[in-house]
Short mmCIF file of C-alpha atoms in Angstrom, two decimals:
data_model
loop_
_atom_site.label_atom_id
_atom_site.label_comp_id
_atom_site.label_asym_id
_atom_site.label_seq_id
_atom_site.Cartn_x
_atom_site.Cartn_y
_atom_site.Cartn_z
CA MET A 1339 41.12 185.74 70.78
CA THR A 1340 38.74 183.27 72.39
CA ASP A 1341 37.44 183.42 75.95
CA SER A 1342 38.99 180.97 78.40
CA ASP A 1343 37.68 179.39 81.56
CA PHE A 1344 41.13 179.80 83.11
CA PRO A 1345 42.79 182.97 84.41
CA ASP A 1346 45.73 184.50 82.55
CA LEU A 1347 49.25 183.75 83.72
CA PRO A 1348 50.25 186.61 86.04
CA ASP A 1349 53.27 188.75 85.22
CA ILE A 1350 56.53 187.05 86.19
CA VAL A 1351 58.77 188.95 88.59
CA VAL A 1352 62.34 187.65 88.64
CA ASP A 1353 63.96 187.49 92.07
CA THR A 1354 67.71 188.11 92.44
CA HIS A 1355 68.02 185.60 95.27
CA GLY A 1356 66.35 182.93 93.13
CA VAL A 1357 68.66 183.65 90.17
CA GLU A 1358 71.69 183.41 92.46
CA LYS A 1359 70.55 180.03 93.74
CA LEU A 1360 70.06 178.74 90.19
CA LEU A 1361 73.56 179.91 89.28
CA GLN A 1362 75.01 178.17 92.33
CA ASP A 1363 73.29 174.94 91.26
CA VAL A 1364 74.85 174.99 87.78
CA ASN A 1365 76.97 171.93 87.00
CA PRO A 1366 80.51 173.34 86.62
CA ASN A 1367 81.27 170.68 83.99
CA LYS A 1368 78.31 171.68 81.82
CA ALA A 1369 79.28 172.65 78.26
CA SER A 1370 78.90 176.31 77.40
CA GLY A 1371 76.97 177.61 74.43
CA PRO A 1372 78.00 180.00 71.62
CA ASP A 1373 78.70 182.75 74.18
CA ALA A 1374 81.58 180.59 75.50
CA ILE A 1375 80.87 181.59 79.12
CA PRO A 1376 82.14 178.68 81.26
CA ALA A 1377 79.65 177.17 83.68
CA LYS A 1378 82.26 177.27 86.44
CA ILE A 1379 82.51 181.06 86.15
CA LEU A 1380 78.75 181.44 86.47
CA LYS A 1381 78.75 179.21 89.54
CA VAL A 1382 81.74 180.74 91.34
CA CYS A 1383 80.69 184.32 90.60
CA ALA A 1384 76.97 183.74 91.22
CA SER A 1385 76.56 186.50 93.82
CA SER A 1386 78.14 189.10 91.52
CA ILE A 1387 76.44 187.98 88.32
CA ALA A 1388 72.93 187.41 89.70
CA PRO A 1389 71.85 191.10 89.95
CA VAL A 1390 72.87 191.79 86.34
CA LEU A 1391 71.23 188.63 85.00
CA THR A 1392 68.08 189.41 86.96
CA LYS A 1393 67.72 192.73 85.14
CA ILE A 1394 68.34 191.07 81.77
CA PHE A 1395 65.81 188.32 82.53
CA GLN A 1396 63.17 190.80 83.64
CA LYS A 1397 63.73 193.01 80.60
CA SER A 1398 63.48 189.99 78.31
CA LEU A 1399 60.21 188.81 79.89
CA ASP A 1400 58.69 192.29 79.85
CA SER A 1401 59.63 192.96 76.22
CA GLY A 1402 59.10 189.44 74.88
CA CYS A 1403 62.54 189.49 73.26
CA LEU A 1404 65.76 187.58 73.88
CA PRO A 1405 69.29 188.94 73.47
CA ASP A 1406 70.63 188.06 70.03
CA ALA A 1407 73.42 185.94 71.52
CA TRP A 1408 70.83 183.69 73.17
CA LEU A 1409 69.20 182.92 69.83
CA ASP A 1410 72.28 181.06 68.60
CA ALA A 1411 73.21 177.46 69.32
CA ASN A 1412 76.05 175.05 68.65
CA VAL A 1413 74.31 172.18 66.85
CA THR A 1414 75.77 168.68 66.70
CA PRO A 1415 74.08 165.90 64.68
CA LEU A 1416 73.69 162.65 66.66
CA HIS A 1417 73.06 159.50 64.63
CA LYS A 1418 69.97 157.57 65.73
CA LYS A 1419 69.77 154.54 63.44
CA GLY A 1420 69.69 153.53 59.81
CA ASP A 1421 71.61 154.91 56.85
CA ARG A 1422 74.26 157.37 58.04
CA SER A 1423 74.09 159.21 54.71
CA ASN A 1424 70.42 160.12 55.31
CA PRO A 1425 70.15 163.41 57.26
CA GLY A 1426 66.72 162.32 58.53
CA ASN A 1427 68.41 159.64 60.64
CA TYR A 1428 70.19 162.21 62.80
CA ARG A 1429 68.93 164.03 65.89
CA PRO A 1430 70.18 167.61 66.32
CA ILE A 1431 71.69 168.31 69.73
CA SER A 1432 71.77 172.05 70.46
CA LEU A 1433 74.04 173.69 73.01
CA THR A 1434 72.61 177.09 73.91
CA SER A 1435 73.72 179.77 76.35
CA ILE A 1436 73.58 178.66 79.99
CA PRO A 1437 72.00 181.96 81.17
CA CYS A 1438 69.28 181.46 78.55
CA LYS A 1439 68.63 177.97 79.93
CA ILE A 1440 68.26 179.48 83.41
CA LEU A 1441 65.66 181.91 82.05
CA GLU A 1442 63.86 178.96 80.43
CA HIS A 1443 63.86 177.23 83.82
CA ILE A 1444 62.30 180.27 85.49
CA LEU A 1445 59.63 180.56 82.79
CA HIS A 1446 58.88 176.82 82.89
CA HIS A 1447 58.57 176.90 86.69
CA HIS A 1448 55.99 179.71 86.63
CA ILE A 1449 53.99 178.20 83.76
CA MET A 1450 53.80 174.75 85.37
CA ASN A 1451 52.80 176.25 88.73
CA HIS A 1452 49.99 178.11 86.98
CA PHE A 1453 48.87 174.96 85.17
CA ASP A 1454 48.91 172.90 88.37
CA GLN A 1455 47.20 175.55 90.48
CA HIS A 1456 44.26 175.85 88.08
CA HIS A 1457 44.19 172.20 86.92
CA ILE A 1458 44.68 173.19 83.31
CA LEU A 1459 46.54 170.07 82.15
CA VAL A 1460 44.55 166.91 81.57
CA ASP A 1461 45.50 163.78 83.47
CA VAL A 1462 46.69 161.95 80.35
CA GLN A 1463 49.45 164.53 79.80
CA HIS A 1464 52.66 162.90 81.02
CA GLY A 1465 55.42 164.82 79.25
CA PHE A 1466 57.46 167.39 81.20
CA ARG A 1467 55.42 166.99 84.38
CA GLN A 1468 56.72 166.38 87.87
CA GLY A 1469 56.06 162.83 89.00
CA ARG A 1470 55.35 161.69 85.43
CA SER A 1471 57.72 159.80 83.15
CA CYS A 1472 57.98 157.33 80.29
CA ASP A 1473 57.10 154.64 82.84
CA THR A 1474 53.82 156.27 83.80
CA GLN A 1475 52.89 156.96 80.16
CA LEU A 1476 53.66 153.40 79.11
CA SER A 1477 51.87 151.99 82.16
CA ALA A 1478 48.71 153.94 81.32
CA LEU A 1479 48.82 152.93 77.65
CA VAL A 1480 49.48 149.24 78.29
CA ASP A 1481 46.79 149.15 80.99
CA ASP A 1482 44.25 150.52 78.50
CA LEU A 1483 45.31 148.00 75.86
CA VAL A 1484 45.14 145.06 78.28
CA LYS A 1485 41.62 146.04 79.33
CA ILE A 1486 40.59 146.18 75.68
CA LEU A 1487 42.03 142.72 75.04
CA ASP A 1488 40.36 141.35 78.18
CA ASP A 1489 37.06 142.61 76.79
CA LYS A 1490 37.87 140.82 73.51
CA GLY A 1491 38.09 144.18 71.79
CA GLN A 1492 40.50 145.80 69.36
CA ALA A 1493 42.73 148.87 69.50
CA ASP A 1494 44.24 150.54 66.45
CA LEU A 1495 47.32 152.61 67.23
CA ILE A 1496 48.92 155.26 65.07
CA ILE A 1497 52.60 155.41 65.97
CA MET A 1498 53.02 159.15 66.28
CA ASP A 1499 52.70 159.64 70.04
CA PHE A 1500 48.98 159.10 70.33
CA SER A 1501 46.63 156.14 70.28
CA LYS A 1502 42.96 155.45 69.78
CA ALA A 1503 40.76 152.42 70.72
CA ILE A 1504 37.94 151.10 68.37
CA GLN A 1505 35.07 148.59 68.23
CA SER A 1506 33.57 149.17 64.73
CA THR A 1507 34.12 150.56 61.27
CA GLU A 1508 32.67 153.87 62.50
CA ASP A 1509 35.45 154.10 65.11
CA SER A 1510 38.03 153.51 62.37
CA GLU A 1511 36.54 156.38 60.40
CA LYS A 1512 36.78 158.64 63.46
CA LEU A 1513 40.46 157.77 63.82
CA GLN A 1514 40.98 158.59 60.16
CA GLU A 1515 39.25 161.94 60.73
CA ASP A 1516 41.76 162.62 63.51
CA LEU A 1517 44.59 161.90 61.08
CA ASP A 1518 43.02 164.25 58.54
CA ALA A 1519 42.85 166.94 61.23
CA LEU A 1520 46.57 166.39 61.95
CA VAL A 1521 47.38 166.82 58.26
CA LYS A 1522 45.56 170.16 58.32
CA TRP A 1523 47.36 171.12 61.54
CA GLU A 1524 50.79 170.40 60.06
CA ARG A 1525 49.99 172.57 57.04
CA ASP A 1526 48.72 175.45 59.17
CA TRP A 1527 51.70 175.39 61.53
CA GLN A 1528 54.38 174.27 59.05
CA MET A 1529 55.39 171.39 61.33
CA SER A 1530 55.11 168.53 58.88
CA PHE A 1531 55.10 164.88 59.95
CA ASN A 1532 57.38 162.45 58.17
CA SER A 1533 54.59 160.18 56.97
CA SER A 1534 57.07 157.52 55.83
CA LYS A 1535 58.04 157.07 59.49
CA CYS A 1536 54.47 156.95 60.79
CA PHE A 1537 52.88 153.53 61.22
CA SER A 1538 49.69 151.84 62.32
CA MET A 1539 49.38 148.85 64.63
CA ARG A 1540 46.34 146.66 65.30
CA VAL A 1541 46.25 145.30 68.87
CA THR A 1542 43.67 142.55 69.18
CA HIS A 1543 43.08 138.84 69.67
CA LYS A 1544 40.07 138.83 67.36
CA ARG A 1545 40.02 136.24 64.62
CA ASN A 1546 38.24 138.71 62.34
CA PRO A 1547 39.45 142.18 63.32
CA VAL A 1548 38.15 145.41 61.89
CA THR A 1549 40.57 146.32 59.11
CA LYS A 1550 41.33 149.68 57.56
CA ASN A 1551 44.18 151.29 55.67
CA TYR A 1552 44.90 154.55 57.47
CA LYS A 1553 46.25 157.47 55.46
CA MET A 1554 48.12 160.68 56.12
CA GLY A 1555 47.33 162.83 53.15
CA HIS A 1556 47.90 160.55 50.18
CA HIS A 1557 50.30 158.27 52.02
CA ILE A 1558 48.94 154.94 53.32
CA LEU A 1559 50.47 154.15 56.68
CA GLU A 1560 52.36 150.88 56.86
CA GLU A 1561 50.86 148.42 59.35
CA VAL A 1562 53.45 146.87 61.68
CA LYS A 1563 53.38 144.03 64.20
CA HIS A 1564 55.75 145.78 66.60
CA HIS A 1565 57.33 149.21 66.92
CA PRO A 1566 59.35 151.15 69.52
CA TYR A 1567 57.36 153.50 71.72
CA LEU A 1568 59.17 155.58 74.34
CA GLY A 1569 62.11 153.18 74.23
CA VAL A 1570 60.05 149.99 74.61
CA GLU A 1571 59.24 147.66 71.70
CA LEU A 1572 55.45 147.48 71.71
CA SER A 1573 53.98 144.38 70.01
CA ASN A 1574 50.49 143.89 68.64
CA ASP A 1575 49.96 140.85 70.90
CA LEU A 1576 51.16 142.75 74.00
CA LYS A 1577 53.86 140.14 74.58
CA TRP A 1578 57.37 141.29 75.35
CA SER A 1579 59.63 138.67 73.76
CA THR A 1580 60.63 141.02 70.92
CA HIS A 1581 61.56 143.79 73.34
CA ILE A 1582 63.46 141.39 75.61
CA ASN A 1583 65.39 139.94 72.66
CA GLN A 1584 66.40 143.44 71.57
CA THR A 1585 67.34 144.39 75.14
CA VAL A 1586 69.48 141.26 75.55
CA THR A 1587 71.22 141.89 72.22
CA LYS A 1588 72.10 145.47 73.15
CA ALA A 1589 73.28 144.46 76.62
CA ASN A 1590 75.44 141.63 75.24
CA LYS A 1591 77.06 143.95 72.70
CA MET A 1592 77.90 146.42 75.44
CA LEU A 1593 79.16 143.63 77.68
CA GLY A 1594 81.51 142.46 74.92
CA LEU A 1595 82.73 146.01 74.39
CA LEU A 1596 83.52 146.40 78.08
CA LYS A 1597 85.30 143.04 78.25
CA ARG A 1598 87.56 144.08 75.39
CA ASN A 1599 88.33 147.55 76.70
CA ILE A 1600 88.36 147.49 80.51
CA TYR A 1601 89.42 143.93 81.28
CA TYR A 1602 92.52 145.10 83.17
CA CYS A 1603 90.84 148.05 84.90
CA ASN A 1604 90.23 148.02 88.64
CA ASN A 1605 86.99 146.70 90.10
CA SER A 1606 85.61 150.14 90.87
CA THR A 1607 85.87 151.17 87.21
CA LYS A 1608 84.26 147.91 86.07
CA SER A 1609 81.42 148.28 88.53
CA ILE A 1610 80.74 151.86 87.43
CA ALA A 1611 80.84 150.80 83.77
CA TYR A 1612 78.33 148.02 84.39
CA LYS A 1613 75.95 150.22 86.37
CA SER A 1614 76.17 153.02 83.80
CA LEU A 1615 76.13 151.13 80.50
CA ILE A 1616 74.54 147.71 81.01
CA ARG A 1617 72.16 147.74 83.96
CA PRO A 1618 70.12 150.72 82.64
CA LYS A 1619 69.40 148.73 79.47
CA LEU A 1620 68.09 145.84 81.56
CA GLU A 1621 66.04 147.98 83.93
CA TYR A 1622 64.53 150.67 81.70
CA CYS A 1623 60.74 150.54 82.18
CA SER A 1624 61.12 146.93 83.35
CA GLY A 1625 57.94 147.27 85.40
CA ILE A 1626 56.07 147.36 82.07
CA TRP A 1627 57.73 144.43 80.29
CA ASP A 1628 58.60 142.14 83.22
CA PRO A 1629 59.06 138.68 81.58
CA GLN A 1630 55.90 136.64 81.31
CA HIS A 1631 57.70 133.48 80.22
CA LYS A 1632 60.57 131.60 81.86
CA SER A 1633 62.47 131.50 78.56
CA ASP A 1634 62.52 135.32 78.38
CA GLY A 1635 63.64 135.57 82.00
CA ASP A 1636 66.43 133.07 81.35
CA LYS A 1637 67.78 135.26 78.54
CA LEU A 1638 68.15 138.15 80.97
CA GLU A 1639 69.68 135.90 83.63
CA ARG A 1640 72.31 134.69 81.17
CA ILE A 1641 73.64 138.23 80.94
CA GLN A 1642 74.08 138.24 84.71
CA LYS A 1643 75.95 134.93 84.47
CA GLU A 1644 78.33 136.51 81.96
CA LEU A 1645 79.22 139.28 84.39
CA PRO A 1646 81.82 137.32 86.38
CA GLY A 1647 84.06 137.40 83.31
CA LEU A 1648 83.94 141.17 83.50
CA LEU A 1649 83.58 141.93 87.17
CA LEU A 1650 85.13 139.09 89.13
CA ALA A 1651 88.66 140.34 88.77
CA THR A 1652 91.20 139.65 91.47
CA THR A 1653 92.59 142.09 93.94
CA ALA A 1654 95.87 141.01 95.49
CA GLY A 1655 95.09 137.45 94.46
CA SER A 1656 91.63 137.35 96.07
CA PRO A 1657 88.42 137.18 94.03
CA VAL A 1658 86.00 140.07 94.48
CA SER A 1659 82.37 139.16 95.16
CA LEU A 1660 79.90 139.97 92.41
CA LYS A 1661 77.34 140.82 95.08
CA PHE A 1662 79.75 143.33 96.58
CA LEU A 1663 80.41 144.95 93.20
CA LEU A 1664 76.71 145.43 92.41
CA ILE A 1665 75.77 147.10 95.68
#
C-alpha cells in the first residue's frame, strides 16, 4: 500500500430519504433485471421499500459484498458492424437489478464528490464527469492536433482511446514504450486489448514525416488514414469530408426507411421520427466537424431538401409547413 497525497474516501452513510427520492425518480418503463421486479412497483411503493433497501445498501457497503441476485444480469448481444458470425463484432448489453443500479448511483455520487472536492481527477479526464462529454473530449483533441499542424509538426495517434504528439524519432520511441507498458498492464490485469482492432494514424502536413511501425507485443499496428473516434470519423489531414459523407449516407438510409414505413402516418409521428432518427445523426458533435467546404455543406442541405417528401403531408387538404414541423 503506497502513501497518497489525497485523503481516503470517508465511510458512506445511506440516507432513507435519499433512497426514497431515487426510487421515485425511476422510469416506470425501465426494463427489470433478473430479479423481475418491475420498475413501476419500485416507484409506486417507494416510501415502503426505501427503509428496507437502505438497510440492504448500508450492509452491502459495510461488508463489501452484494446480494447474489444482484450479481446476475440478462445479457443481450447487440451487433455493432462487420461479420455477424464473429462474436467479437457484438456488444453485450446487460440488464441488471434496478435496486443494484440505485446503489451504484449512490456509490458513484460519493466517489465523484470526493474526487471533485480534492481535485483528484486530471483535467484531461472527460469520461463520466459532469459537464464533460464526447464533444468536449473531441474538441480538446482536435484543438491539440490543429495547433500541432499550425506549428508544422506531426502527431502520431494510437487508436485505443489515447493519443500522443511527437517531433522526432525519440518521441516515437517514447510512444512505443507506452505501448509496451500497456501490453504489460493487460497481462497483469487480464484485460487484453484486441490488437487486430488497434490502429495508428499519422496526423501531419510534413512532406517527410517521422515514420515508425508501432507494435503491440508482436503485432504491428496497421496505419490508417481515417478511423472513427467517439462516433466521429477522424482523418489524418483533419478534414471532415469522410465523416460528412458517412453521416449523409446514414441519414439518407434512415430517410428512405421512414419514407417507406411512415408515409401515411400523421405529421406528429413523422416529426418525432425525424427528430429522433435523422436529426441526431446530422447534429452529433457538429461543432467539431462543421463543414469547411461548400460542397460538404451542400450534401447536408440536400438531406433537408428531401424532407418535404416525408414531412410535408397534407392535413385536411392543406400542406403543413416544414418550419412548423421542425420546431
